[in-house]
Coordinates of C-alpha atoms in Angstrom, one line a residue:
X870 CA 0.0 0.0 0.0
X871 CA 1.5 3.3 -1.1
X872 CA -1.1 5.5 0.6
X873 CA -1.7 7.3 -2.7
X874 CA -5.1 8.2 -3.9
X875 CA -6.4 6.1 -6.8
X876 CA -5.9 7.8 -10.2
X877 CA -8.9 9.7 -11.4
X878 CA -9.1 11.3 -14.8
X879 CA -9.6 15.1 -14.6
X880 CA -13.0 16.1 -16.1
X881 CA -12.7 18.2 -19.2
X882 CA -13.5 21.9 -18.8
X883 CA -16.8 22.6 -20.4
X884 CA -16.5 24.4 -23.8
X885 CA -17.9 27.9 -24.3
X886 CA -20.8 26.4 -26.2
X887 CA -21.6 24.1 -23.4
X888 CA -21.4 26.9 -20.8
X889 CA -24.0 28.9 -22.7
X890 CA -26.5 26.1 -21.8
X891 CA -25.8 26.4 -18.1
X892 CA -28.5 28.3 -16.2
X893 CA -26.9 30.8 -13.8
X894 CA -29.7 33.3 -13.6
X895 CA -31.7 33.9 -10.5
X896 CA -34.4 35.3 -12.7
X897 CA -35.3 31.9 -14.1
X898 CA -36.0 30.4 -10.7
X899 CA -39.8 29.6 -10.5
X900 CA -40.1 31.4 -7.2
X901 CA -38.6 34.6 -8.8
X902 CA -41.0 34.4 -11.8
X903 CA -44.0 33.9 -9.5
X904 CA -42.9 36.9 -7.5
X905 CA -42.7 39.0 -10.6
X906 CA -46.1 37.9 -11.8
X907 CA -47.7 38.7 -8.5
X908 CA -46.2 42.2 -8.6
X909 CA -47.4 42.8 -12.1
X910 CA -50.9 41.8 -11.2
X911 CA -50.8 44.0 -8.1
X912 CA -49.6 47.0 -10.1
X913 CA -52.3 46.5 -12.7
X914 CA -54.9 46.4 -9.9
X915 CA -53.6 49.5 -8.2
X916 CA -52.6 47.4 -5.2
X917 CA -49.7 48.7 -3.1
X918 CA -47.0 46.2 -1.9
X919 CA -47.8 45.8 1.8
X920 CA -44.3 44.5 2.6
X921 CA -41.3 46.4 3.8
X922 CA -43.1 49.6 4.7
X923 CA -40.8 52.0 6.5
X924 CA -41.9 53.0 10.0
X925 CA -40.6 56.5 10.9
X926 CA -41.3 56.3 14.6
X927 CA -41.3 53.7 17.4
X928 CA -43.9 51.1 16.4
X929 CA -46.0 50.9 19.5
X930 CA -49.8 51.3 19.7
X931 CA -49.2 54.1 17.1
X932 CA -46.6 54.7 14.6
X933 CA -45.7 56.9 11.6
X934 CA -45.7 55.7 7.9
X935 CA -45.1 58.0 5.0
X936 CA -45.2 60.9 7.4
X937 CA -48.7 60.1 8.6
X938 CA -49.7 58.9 12.1
X939 CA -51.3 55.5 12.2
X940 CA -52.9 53.1 14.7
X941 CA -50.6 50.2 14.7
X942 CA -51.9 46.6 15.1
X943 CA -49.0 45.0 13.2
X944 CA -46.2 44.9 15.9
X945 CA -45.8 42.4 18.8
X946 CA -44.6 44.8 21.5
X947 CA -47.2 43.2 23.7
X948 CA -46.4 44.9 27.0
X949 CA -45.5 48.3 25.5
X950 CA -42.0 48.1 26.8
X951 CA -40.1 49.1 23.6
X952 CA -38.7 52.5 24.4
X953 CA -39.3 52.3 28.1
X954 CA -36.8 54.7 29.7
X955 CA -35.6 52.1 32.2
X956 CA -34.7 49.8 29.3
X957 CA -33.2 52.4 27.1
X958 CA -31.0 53.7 29.9
X959 CA -29.8 50.2 30.8
X960 CA -29.0 49.6 27.1
X961 CA -27.2 53.0 26.9
X962 CA -25.0 52.1 29.8
X963 CA -24.3 48.6 28.4
X964 CA -23.3 49.9 25.0
X965 CA -21.1 52.6 26.5
X966 CA -19.2 49.9 28.5
X967 CA -19.3 46.9 26.3
X968 CA -19.8 48.2 22.8
X969 CA -22.3 46.9 20.2
X970 CA -20.8 43.4 19.6
X971 CA -19.0 40.8 21.6
X972 CA -17.0 40.2 18.4
X973 CA -16.7 36.4 18.8
X974 CA -18.6 33.2 19.4
X975 CA -19.2 32.6 23.1
X976 CA -17.1 29.5 22.9
X977 CA -14.0 31.6 22.1
X978 CA -13.9 35.2 23.3
X979 CA -17.6 36.2 23.3
X980 CA -18.8 35.2 26.8
X981 CA -20.1 38.0 28.9
X982 CA -21.7 38.2 32.4
X983 CA -24.8 39.7 30.8
X984 CA -25.4 36.4 28.9
X985 CA -25.3 34.5 32.2
X986 CA -27.6 36.9 34.0
X987 CA -30.2 36.7 31.2
X988 CA -30.0 32.9 31.1
X989 CA -30.4 32.6 34.9
X990 CA -33.4 34.9 34.7
X991 CA -35.0 32.8 32.0
X992 CA -34.2 29.5 33.8
X993 CA -35.9 31.0 36.9
X994 CA -39.0 32.0 35.0
X995 CA -39.5 28.3 33.9
X996 CA -38.2 26.8 37.2
X997 CA -35.6 25.1 35.0
X998 CA -32.1 24.1 35.8
X999 CA -30.5 26.2 33.0
X1000 CA -31.1 28.2 29.9
X1001 CA -29.2 29.2 26.7
X1002 CA -29.7 32.3 24.5
X1003 CA -29.1 32.6 20.8
X1004 CA -28.8 35.7 18.6
X1005 CA -31.7 34.5 16.4
X1006 CA -35.1 33.2 17.5
X1007 CA -35.6 31.2 14.3
X1008 CA -32.1 29.8 14.6
X1009 CA -32.8 28.8 18.2
X1010 CA -35.5 26.3 17.1
X1011 CA -33.7 25.1 14.0
X1012 CA -30.5 24.5 15.9
X1013 CA -32.1 22.8 18.9
X1014 CA -34.3 20.4 16.9
X1015 CA -31.4 19.6 14.5
X1016 CA -29.0 19.0 17.5
X1017 CA -31.4 16.6 19.4
X1018 CA -32.9 14.5 16.7
X1019 CA -31.4 11.9 14.3
X1020 CA -32.8 9.9 11.4
X1021 CA -33.9 7.1 13.8
X1022 CA -36.1 9.6 15.6
X1023 CA -39.6 11.0 15.1
X1024 CA -41.0 14.5 15.5
X1025 CA -44.7 14.9 15.9
X1026 CA -45.8 18.5 15.5
X1027 CA -49.0 20.5 15.3
X1028 CA -50.0 21.2 11.7
X1029 CA -49.8 24.9 12.3
X1030 CA -46.4 24.9 14.0
X1031 CA -44.0 27.7 13.1
X1032 CA -41.6 27.2 10.2
X1033 CA -38.5 27.2 12.5
X1034 CA -39.6 23.8 14.0
X1035 CA -40.2 22.3 10.5
X1036 CA -36.8 23.6 9.3
X1037 CA -35.1 22.0 12.3
X1038 CA -36.8 18.7 11.7
X1039 CA -35.7 18.7 8.0
X1040 CA -32.2 19.6 9.0
X1041 CA -32.1 16.7 11.6
X1042 CA -33.1 14.0 9.1
X1043 CA -35.7 12.7 11.6
X1044 CA -39.0 11.4 10.4
X1045 CA -41.7 14.1 10.6
X1046 CA -45.4 13.7 11.1
X1047 CA -48.0 16.5 11.7
X1048 CA -51.3 16.2 13.5
X1049 CA -54.4 18.4 12.9
X1050 CA -54.3 21.6 14.8
X1051 CA -54.8 21.1 18.5
X1052 CA -56.3 17.7 17.9
X1053 CA -55.1 15.7 20.9
X1054 CA -57.0 12.5 19.8
X1055 CA -55.1 12.6 16.5
X1056 CA -51.8 13.0 18.4
X1057 CA -52.6 10.0 20.6
X1058 CA -53.5 8.0 17.5
X1059 CA -50.1 8.8 16.0
X1060 CA -48.3 8.0 19.3
X1061 CA -50.2 4.7 19.6
X1062 CA -49.2 3.6 16.1
X1063 CA -45.7 5.1 15.7
X1064 CA -44.0 5.4 19.1
X1065 CA -42.6 1.9 19.1
X1066 CA -40.9 2.3 15.8
X1067 CA -38.5 5.0 16.8
X1068 CA -35.8 5.5 19.4
X1069 CA -36.8 8.9 20.4
X1070 CA -39.9 11.0 19.8
X1071 CA -40.3 14.7 20.1
X1072 CA -43.7 16.3 20.4
X1073 CA -43.7 20.0 19.4
X1074 CA -46.4 22.6 19.8
X1075 CA -46.8 26.3 20.5
X1076 CA -48.1 28.0 23.7
X1077 CA -50.0 30.6 21.7
X1078 CA -50.2 30.2 17.9
X1079 CA -49.0 33.3 16.2
X1080 CA -51.4 33.1 13.2
X1081 CA -54.5 32.0 15.0
X1082 CA -54.2 33.3 18.6
X1083 CA -55.2 30.0 20.2
X1084 CA -53.2 27.4 22.1
X1085 CA -53.1 23.7 23.0
X1086 CA -54.5 21.6 25.8
X1087 CA -51.2 21.6 27.5
X1088 CA -52.2 19.3 30.4
X1089 CA -53.4 16.6 27.9
X1090 CA -50.2 16.8 25.9
X1091 CA -48.1 16.4 29.1
X1092 CA -50.2 13.4 30.0
X1093 CA -49.6 11.9 26.5
X1094 CA -45.8 12.6 26.5
X1095 CA -45.5 10.9 29.9
X1096 CA -47.6 7.9 28.9
X1097 CA -45.7 7.3 25.7
X1098 CA -42.2 8.3 26.8
X1099 CA -41.5 11.3 24.6
X1100 CA -39.9 14.7 24.8
X1101 CA -42.2 17.7 24.8
X1102 CA -41.1 21.0 23.2
X1103 CA -43.3 24.1 23.7
X1104 CA -42.5 27.3 21.7
X1105 CA -44.0 30.0 23.9
X1106 CA -42.7 32.9 21.8
X1107 CA -46.2 34.6 21.8
X1108 CA -47.3 33.3 25.2
X1109 CA -44.6 34.9 27.3
X1110 CA -45.9 38.2 28.6
X1111 CA -49.4 37.4 27.3
X1112 CA -50.7 34.3 29.0
X1113 CA -51.2 33.7 32.7
X1114 CA -51.9 36.1 35.5
X1115 CA -48.3 37.4 35.6
X1116 CA -47.4 36.8 32.0
X1117 CA -45.3 33.7 32.6
X1118 CA -47.0 32.0 29.6
X1119 CA -48.9 28.9 28.7
X1120 CA -47.9 26.9 31.8
X1121 CA -49.3 29.6 34.1
X1122 CA -52.4 29.9 32.0
X1123 CA -53.0 26.1 32.0
X1124 CA -51.9 25.6 35.6
X1125 CA -49.3 23.0 34.5
X1126 CA -45.9 22.5 36.3
X1127 CA -43.3 24.0 33.9
X1128 CA -41.0 21.1 34.8
X1129 CA -43.2 18.8 32.9
X1130 CA -42.1 20.4 29.6
X1131 CA -38.7 19.1 28.6
X1132 CA -37.8 21.9 26.2
X1133 CA -39.0 25.5 26.6
X1134 CA -38.4 27.5 23.5
X1135 CA -39.1 31.2 23.0
X1136 CA -37.9 34.5 21.6
X1137 CA -36.7 37.8 23.1
X1138 CA -38.2 40.0 20.4
X1139 CA -41.8 40.2 21.6
X1140 CA -42.7 40.9 25.2
X1141 CA -39.0 41.3 26.0
X1142 CA -38.4 43.9 23.3
X1143 CA -34.9 42.7 22.3
X1144 CA -33.6 40.2 19.7
X1145 CA -32.8 36.5 19.8
X1146 CA -34.2 33.3 21.2
X1147 CA -33.7 31.0 24.2
X1148 CA -34.1 27.4 25.4
X1149 CA -34.8 26.5 29.0
X1150 CA -34.7 23.0 30.5
X1151 CA -32.4 20.6 32.2
X1152 CA -28.7 21.2 32.6
X1153 CA -27.7 18.3 30.4
X1154 CA -29.9 19.7 27.6
X1155 CA -28.3 23.2 27.9
X1156 CA -24.8 21.8 28.2
X1157 CA -25.4 19.7 25.0
X1158 CA -26.7 22.7 23.0
X1159 CA -23.8 24.8 24.1
X1160 CA -21.5 22.2 22.5
X1161 CA -23.3 21.1 19.4
X1162 CA -26.2 23.6 18.4
X1163 CA -24.9 25.1 15.2
X1164 CA -26.7 28.4 15.6
X1165 CA -24.9 28.9 18.9
X1166 CA -21.5 27.3 18.4
X1167 CA -20.8 28.9 15.0
X1168 CA -22.5 32.2 15.6
X1169 CA -21.4 35.4 17.3
X1170 CA -22.6 35.8 20.9
X1171 CA -25.6 38.0 21.7
X1172 CA -24.6 41.7 21.9
X1173 CA -24.5 42.8 25.6
X1174 CA -27.0 45.7 25.0
X1175 CA -29.5 43.1 23.6
X1176 CA -29.1 40.8 26.5
X1177 CA -29.4 43.7 29.0
X1178 CA -32.6 44.9 27.3
X1179 CA -34.2 41.4 27.6
X1180 CA -33.2 41.0 31.2
X1181 CA -34.5 44.4 32.2
X1182 CA -37.8 43.9 30.3
X1183 CA -38.3 40.5 32.1
X1184 CA -37.7 42.1 35.5
X1185 CA -40.3 44.9 34.6
X1186 CA -42.8 42.3 33.4
X1187 CA -42.6 40.4 36.7
X1188 CA -42.7 43.5 38.8
X1189 CA -45.6 45.1 37.0
X1190 CA -48.3 42.4 36.3
X1191 CA -50.7 45.2 35.6
X1192 CA -49.2 45.5 32.2
X1193 CA -50.1 41.9 31.5
X1194 CA -53.6 42.6 32.7
X1195 CA -54.0 45.6 30.5
X1196 CA -52.9 43.6 27.5
X1197 CA -55.3 40.9 28.3
X1198 CA -58.2 43.4 28.7
X1199 CA -57.3 44.9 25.3
X1200 CA -57.1 41.5 23.7
X1201 CA -60.5 40.5 25.1
X1202 CA -61.9 43.8 23.9
X1203 CA -60.7 43.5 20.3
X1204 CA -61.9 39.8 20.2
X1205 CA -65.3 40.7 21.6
X1206 CA -65.8 43.7 19.2
X1207 CA -64.7 41.7 16.2
X1208 CA -67.2 38.9 17.0
X1209 CA -70.0 41.4 17.7
X1210 CA -69.3 42.9 14.3
X1211 CA -69.7 39.5 12.6
X1212 CA -66.0 39.2 11.7
X1213 CA -64.5 35.7 11.6
X1214 CA -61.9 35.4 14.4
X1215 CA -61.4 31.7 14.0
X1216 CA -60.5 29.9 17.2
X1217 CA -58.6 32.8 18.8
X1218 CA -58.6 33.0 22.6
X1219 CA -58.6 36.8 22.4
X1220 CA -55.2 37.5 24.0
X1221 CA -52.3 39.1 22.1
X1222 CA -53.2 37.9 18.7
X1223 CA -56.6 37.9 17.0
X1224 CA -57.0 37.1 13.3
X1225 CA -59.8 38.5 11.1
X1226 CA -60.2 35.7 8.6
X1227 CA -61.3 37.0 5.2
X1228 CA -60.5 33.9 3.1
X1229 CA -59.9 35.5 -0.3
X1230 CA -56.3 36.5 -0.8
X1231 CA -57.0 39.5 -3.1
X1232 CA -59.7 40.9 -0.9
X1233 CA -57.5 40.6 2.2
X1234 CA -54.7 42.6 0.7
X1235 CA -57.0 45.3 -0.5
X1236 CA -58.7 45.4 2.9
X1237 CA -55.4 46.1 4.5
X1238 CA -54.6 48.8 1.9
X1239 CA -57.9 50.6 2.5
X1240 CA -57.5 50.4 6.3
X1241 CA -54.0 51.9 6.0
X1242 CA -55.4 54.8 4.0
X1243 CA -57.7 55.3 7.0
X1244 CA -54.7 55.3 9.4
X1245 CA -55.0 51.7 10.6
X1246 CA -52.1 49.3 10.1
X1247 CA -53.3 45.6 10.3
X1248 CA -51.1 43.3 8.3
X1249 CA -52.4 40.8 5.8
X1250 CA -51.2 37.2 6.2
X1251 CA -51.6 35.1 3.1
X1252 CA -51.0 31.5 1.9
X1253 CA -48.6 29.7 2.2
X1254 CA -48.1 31.4 5.6
X1255 CA -51.6 30.2 6.5
X1256 CA -53.7 27.4 4.9
X1257 CA -55.4 28.0 1.6
X1258 CA -58.6 30.0 1.7
X1259 CA -57.8 31.4 5.2
X1260 CA -56.1 34.7 4.2
X1261 CA -56.5 37.1 7.1
X1262 CA -55.6 40.3 8.8
X1263 CA -53.6 39.7 11.9
X1264 CA -54.3 42.1 14.8
X1265 CA -51.6 42.3 17.5
X1266 CA -52.8 44.2 20.6
X1267 CA -50.6 45.9 23.1
X1268 CA -50.9 47.1 26.7
X1269 CA -50.6 50.6 25.2
X1270 CA -53.7 50.4 23.1
X1271 CA -56.9 52.1 24.3
X1272 CA -60.4 50.8 24.0
X1273 CA -61.3 53.7 21.7
X1274 CA -58.4 52.8 19.4
X1275 CA -59.5 49.2 19.3
X1276 CA -63.2 50.0 18.7
X1277 CA -62.3 52.4 15.9
X1278 CA -60.1 49.8 14.2
X1279 CA -62.7 47.1 14.3
X1280 CA -65.5 49.4 13.1
X1281 CA -63.3 50.5 10.1
X1282 CA -62.5 46.9 9.3
X1283 CA -66.2 45.9 9.2
X1284 CA -67.0 48.9 7.0
X1285 CA -64.2 48.3 4.5
X1286 CA -64.9 44.6 4.4
X1287 CA -68.6 45.3 3.6
X1288 CA -67.6 47.7 0.8
X1289 CA -65.3 45.1 -0.8
X1290 CA -68.1 42.5 -0.6
X1291 CA -70.5 45.0 -2.3
X1292 CA -67.9 45.6 -5.0
X1293 CA -67.6 41.8 -5.5
X1294 CA -63.8 42.2 -5.0
X1295 CA -61.8 39.0 -4.9
X1296 CA -59.9 36.3 -6.7
X1297 CA -63.0 35.0 -8.5
X1298 CA -63.3 38.4 -10.1
X1299 CA -59.6 38.7 -11.1
X1300 CA -60.2 38.7 -14.9
X1301 CA -62.7 41.5 -14.6
X1302 CA -60.5 43.5 -12.2
X1303 CA -57.5 43.0 -14.5
X1304 CA -59.5 44.2 -17.5
X1305 CA -60.7 47.2 -15.6
X1306 CA -57.1 47.9 -14.5
X1307 CA -55.8 47.6 -18.0
X1308 CA -58.4 50.0 -19.4
X1309 CA -57.6 52.4 -16.7
X1310 CA -53.9 52.3 -17.6
X1311 CA -54.7 52.7 -21.3
X1312 CA -56.8 55.7 -20.5

């Protein structure tokens, strides 16, 4: 044995003629072509692009778009803490001392005491042994699922679970099965038929679903995971600060011991008005993630000002439960007014998120546009972000909103929805609307 590699003939360099047949254009990608077509149709219908609008002020209960004040129902600053003087002062001091980056992965030179303080506070919130924070909420879930599961494992998740969980499952190579939204009987059927075929099984759900505003029967899921010997992951990104008497989330709302959940997952960008994500659970879980989770190991550590912002916001939330109560009152008000107006709110519990389900994609986008012209910002959510025929406006409420603002927004939504119905505006009328738009352009 010489140790030499076996001889391989070097492939010939493609000729100029052959290279001409290689497709290196992004514009030929089907997704790009679909995007262009959608924009062309929108332009012909006089429909403004609802995405990437610039806010010219802090986006709280109100904001500023194109120099005009608006009522804002499109941001998830649930407790109204973004811009709180106590947080901005703490961030100012942290930036002055530590700068705006830790300039390294935490494994190398990026570890700071602020990270440990935030992780200890989050672990305490869930009565867990430890916690870990990531610089991205999405990467938190992707990295955690990918680090824990293998091709011999199974993940069972709610059909409406966030994309980050699905992406993590795909990255892990584990077998993935979904069960109908919040259907515990269907979950049990899957466990009964599938559990014995896999080494490990992870059940994943959300504490408060971000598109529908409802949540799971947490006690039942805990009972199932214990009976069938599974891990349970709960993404409470939209439950923290929103659910429970003091805002601790779905476990407080459901009166379930938080220690029954193996993996608590969440983000720092909503009630905690910062950026990033976290996992809370056992010390072995956190130790493992700190060694193998790609979104942690191969990423820069969280900037100290971001960590300080989240820690300060969490302390304020726990010290001022009246903020949570105001949010819950506002959520209940919006939900009640929408239902009284005959608007379809789906299965929403009426906390921080309430959808107004229109169904038709075209009508939903135009409804959002007309509301914005009336000074109300409620964002349209369309397939594939939600199931087909369930396009909706998603209303986020904040502790900062007033009942008058909420009532005005719902009244305007009802009025504009009725006008669009009278105009027979929707996907079914697209040929007629396009013809009318073309004649208008020609004129």
